[in-house]
XYZ file of C-alpha atoms in Angstrom:
274
model
C 78.392 -20.246 -85.800
C 78.519 -16.548 -86.526
C 74.849 -16.217 -85.497
C 75.494 -18.020 -82.178
C 78.459 -15.774 -81.432
C 76.418 -12.630 -82.102
C 73.585 -13.851 -79.847
C 76.037 -14.644 -77.047
C 77.656 -11.251 -77.331
C 74.281 -9.539 -77.152
C 73.317 -11.493 -74.005
C 76.652 -10.781 -72.294
C 76.300 -7.079 -72.982
C 73.098 -7.115 -70.901
C 74.737 -8.722 -67.882
C 75.254 -6.450 -64.878
C 77.717 -7.622 -62.251
C 76.423 -7.229 -58.711
C 78.610 -7.522 -55.635
C 77.880 -7.199 -51.967
C 79.541 -4.160 -50.464
C 82.219 -5.243 -48.046
C 84.312 -3.360 -45.545
C 87.626 -2.271 -46.993
C 90.612 -1.195 -45.006
C 92.338 1.759 -46.586
C 95.275 1.497 -44.202
C 96.156 -2.154 -44.805
C 95.586 -5.075 -47.140
C 92.864 -4.340 -49.675
C 89.512 -5.476 -48.301
C 90.756 -5.851 -44.736
C 89.437 -3.421 -42.113
C 92.001 -2.119 -39.655
C 91.875 -3.637 -36.179
C 92.183 -0.788 -33.696
C 92.940 -2.134 -30.233
C 91.618 0.327 -27.662
C 93.524 0.328 -24.384
C 92.554 2.356 -21.339
C 95.999 3.829 -20.732
C 98.142 3.967 -17.604
C 100.909 6.002 -16.034
C 102.757 2.749 -15.415
C 105.284 2.436 -18.277
C 104.920 -1.356 -18.202
C 101.338 -1.015 -19.438
C 102.309 0.359 -22.833
C 105.097 -2.207 -23.159
C 102.647 -5.013 -22.362
C 99.937 -3.874 -24.753
C 102.521 -3.396 -27.502
C 103.681 -6.981 -26.959
C 100.060 -8.168 -27.149
C 99.598 -6.427 -30.488
C 102.809 -8.019 -31.787
C 101.394 -11.417 -30.851
C 98.136 -10.589 -32.663
C 100.116 -9.754 -35.790
C 101.924 -13.084 -35.480
C 98.588 -14.890 -35.340
C 97.271 -13.087 -38.413
C 100.003 -11.732 -40.695
C 98.837 -9.026 -43.058
C 96.080 -7.746 -40.784
C 96.523 -3.996 -40.211
C 96.662 -3.461 -36.434
C 96.802 -0.142 -34.600
C 96.735 0.907 -30.937
C 94.728 3.780 -29.487
C 94.306 4.851 -25.842
C 91.305 6.286 -24.086
C 93.517 8.428 -21.844
C 96.928 8.797 -20.178
C 99.004 7.334 -23.023
C 99.680 8.160 -26.646
C 98.601 7.575 -29.261
C 95.122 8.627 -28.180
C 92.216 6.978 -29.949
C 90.932 10.128 -31.745
C 94.405 10.731 -33.215
C 94.662 7.136 -34.411
C 91.259 7.295 -36.123
C 92.140 10.623 -37.722
C 95.085 8.945 -39.418
C 93.054 6.089 -40.916
C 90.778 5.838 -43.928
C 88.324 3.261 -45.171
C 87.054 0.888 -42.482
C 88.081 0.017 -38.946
C 86.957 -2.325 -36.191
C 87.587 -0.986 -32.697
C 88.308 -3.801 -30.252
C 88.319 -2.566 -26.637
C 90.949 -4.210 -24.469
C 88.389 -4.022 -21.676
C 87.245 -7.046 -19.731
C 83.621 -6.104 -19.200
C 80.890 -3.675 -20.053
C 81.046 -0.211 -18.523
C 81.083 3.496 -19.289
C 84.097 3.434 -21.586
C 82.615 0.653 -23.710
C 79.075 1.987 -23.766
C 79.792 5.702 -24.181
C 83.384 6.868 -24.654
C 84.476 4.536 -27.430
C 81.285 4.743 -29.540
C 81.334 8.539 -29.195
C 84.923 8.683 -30.376
C 84.069 6.440 -33.344
C 81.105 8.643 -34.229
C 83.397 11.691 -34.171
C 85.397 10.214 -37.068
C 82.865 10.543 -39.914
C 85.494 9.854 -42.572
C 85.647 6.226 -41.360
C 83.200 3.337 -41.445
C 83.599 1.835 -38.017
C 82.366 -1.019 -35.893
C 82.938 -1.384 -32.167
C 83.418 -4.927 -30.872
C 82.132 -6.148 -27.539
C 84.192 -6.323 -24.358
C 86.737 -9.123 -24.197
C 85.021 -10.732 -21.272
C 83.473 -12.923 -20.235
C 84.914 -15.731 -22.321
C 86.506 -19.125 -21.774
C 89.743 -17.876 -23.359
C 90.113 -15.471 -20.439
C 89.710 -18.367 -18.007
C 92.445 -20.165 -19.953
C 94.791 -17.183 -19.644
C 93.995 -16.644 -15.951
C 94.657 -20.308 -15.223
C 97.992 -20.094 -17.028
C 99.083 -16.980 -15.125
C 98.166 -18.594 -11.805
C 100.148 -21.690 -12.707
C 103.150 -19.624 -13.794
C 103.125 -17.960 -10.377
C 103.415 -21.383 -8.705
C 100.156 -20.928 -6.810
C 98.629 -24.411 -7.469
C 95.213 -22.776 -8.039
C 93.204 -25.997 -8.083
C 94.746 -27.498 -4.969
C 92.416 -28.452 -2.083
C 92.081 -25.692 0.495
C 92.784 -22.922 -2.039
C 90.399 -20.132 -3.002
C 90.875 -17.600 -5.781
C 90.271 -13.871 -5.536
C 89.546 -12.600 -9.036
C 90.927 -9.079 -8.694
C 89.267 -6.658 -11.122
C 89.208 -2.909 -11.623
C 85.550 -2.539 -10.709
C 82.798 -0.239 -11.934
C 79.521 1.286 -10.809
C 77.879 -0.305 -13.846
C 76.050 -3.487 -12.799
C 76.766 -5.040 -16.212
C 80.472 -4.862 -15.442
C 80.007 -6.738 -12.180
C 77.857 -9.344 -13.958
C 80.592 -9.883 -16.543
C 83.242 -10.308 -13.856
C 81.028 -12.741 -11.929
C 80.606 -14.854 -15.066
C 84.379 -14.923 -15.600
C 84.729 -16.083 -11.999
C 82.390 -18.962 -12.752
C 84.262 -19.856 -15.935
C 87.574 -19.874 -14.045
C 86.084 -21.959 -11.248
C 84.890 -24.532 -13.787
C 88.313 -24.649 -15.379
C 89.864 -25.257 -11.958
C 87.579 -28.172 -11.274
C 85.167 -26.252 -9.064
C 87.670 -24.354 -6.890
C 86.047 -21.319 -5.225
C 86.582 -18.084 -7.195
C 85.217 -14.813 -5.831
C 85.505 -11.334 -7.369
C 87.303 -8.555 -5.524
C 87.404 -4.993 -6.787
C 90.008 -2.250 -6.696
C 87.327 0.412 -7.150
C 83.615 0.807 -7.792
C 80.873 -1.276 -6.209
C 81.227 -4.728 -4.717
C 83.604 -6.399 -2.281
C 87.164 -5.126 -2.209
C 90.075 -7.460 -2.801
C 90.764 -7.426 0.950
C 87.158 -8.280 1.762
C 87.083 -11.085 -0.799
C 90.303 -12.554 0.638
C 88.914 -12.288 4.187
C 85.774 -14.131 3.091
C 87.838 -17.019 1.752
C 89.890 -17.203 4.944
C 86.652 -17.335 6.941
C 85.821 -20.469 4.956
C 89.148 -22.014 5.931
C 90.714 -21.410 2.513
C 94.082 -19.967 1.511
C 93.401 -16.999 -0.810
C 95.357 -16.651 -4.045
C 95.015 -13.667 -6.333
C 94.201 -13.921 -10.047
C 94.971 -10.588 -11.709
C 92.038 -9.781 -13.982
C 93.776 -6.907 -15.742
C 95.053 -6.721 -19.290
C 98.279 -4.984 -18.231
C 100.177 -3.710 -15.197
C 98.914 -0.485 -13.672
C 97.828 1.209 -10.455
C 94.860 -1.063 -9.756
C 96.746 -4.224 -10.646
C 99.648 -3.282 -8.368
C 97.357 -2.328 -5.477
C 95.455 -5.602 -5.776
C 98.607 -7.737 -5.932
C 99.949 -6.054 -2.806
C 97.080 -7.502 -0.756
C 98.198 -11.119 -1.040
C 101.608 -12.755 -1.145
C 100.386 -15.358 -3.630
C 99.455 -13.352 -6.721
C 99.542 -13.974 -10.450
C 100.612 -11.500 -13.120
C 98.095 -9.645 -15.327
C 96.903 -11.285 -18.518
C 99.420 -9.364 -20.647
C 100.357 -10.851 -24.001
C 99.135 -14.371 -23.282
C 98.343 -16.200 -26.551
C 94.751 -16.835 -25.431
C 94.193 -13.080 -25.067
C 95.562 -12.473 -28.570
C 93.163 -15.103 -29.941
C 90.285 -13.497 -28.090
C 91.015 -10.043 -29.544
C 90.918 -11.575 -33.033
C 87.706 -13.420 -32.156
C 86.014 -10.163 -31.138
C 87.289 -8.513 -34.334
C 85.854 -11.288 -36.483
C 82.616 -11.313 -34.514
C 82.087 -7.597 -35.020
C 82.541 -8.040 -38.754
C 80.057 -10.905 -38.933
C 77.128 -9.307 -37.197
C 75.773 -5.871 -36.437
C 73.953 -7.149 -33.363
C 75.460 -10.584 -32.897
C 76.114 -12.168 -29.550
C 78.618 -14.709 -28.333
C 77.227 -17.639 -26.396
C 80.200 -17.405 -24.036
C 80.352 -13.649 -23.609
C 79.094 -10.169 -24.190
C 79.063 -10.352 -27.968
C 79.633 -7.634 -30.500
C 78.068 -4.221 -30.450
C 78.326 -2.096 -33.553
C 78.494 1.568 -34.394
C 77.742 2.413 -37.998
C 79.171 5.759 -39.034
């Protein structure tokens, strides 16, 4: 028995424990990277209130997850200041609905300028079926009967000169149309390339349809207000809808799973390794 014990002790002394290195979040629960929601920022005070409510809903969905808010411009806290106050690992989830300059350049550059952190940047929120769910709900809340015969939807978006952004918005329009049983949904833009909200509404009227506006914005702001003013029948921005909170968490999880992964419903996760 003594000989067996000595042999076992000798074998155990030679064992080396190996573990896969995982992201750890120094600012929250051990082993949990911080979710940094990246909002654009707006001079409209309702924007910050709305995004704050969205983050509260995210925390309700996943208690214990460290969640922070950083802005690209116009509001505090600004993203560089938020990253400067973190340590360990962070996943930046842009509260942006499509690919464009901010997602492709500004946010990755800001992440790269925080060398004390290990960061990943998630993909844009859209396109995704959860956005179609939230848009449908906002239209219904506004009493617009979005799927009724003779109704057409203007998907009002911020707009961009980046063709990828327009492609993402067009896909969301198709997802919303499918959710509404095939009702016509056409994009209209507050800025950038493509048809304006007014032109999109006029096109629907020319087809004998009553245009209703779906507000494809995460929060109130200048573009959202200008778009809503075009039509009497207009829904509210996405705001803190539960589907949007679930989508933010989905993008967070997706960024953690894959360095180059893609989502079959949307833009997928892009990563920045610092």
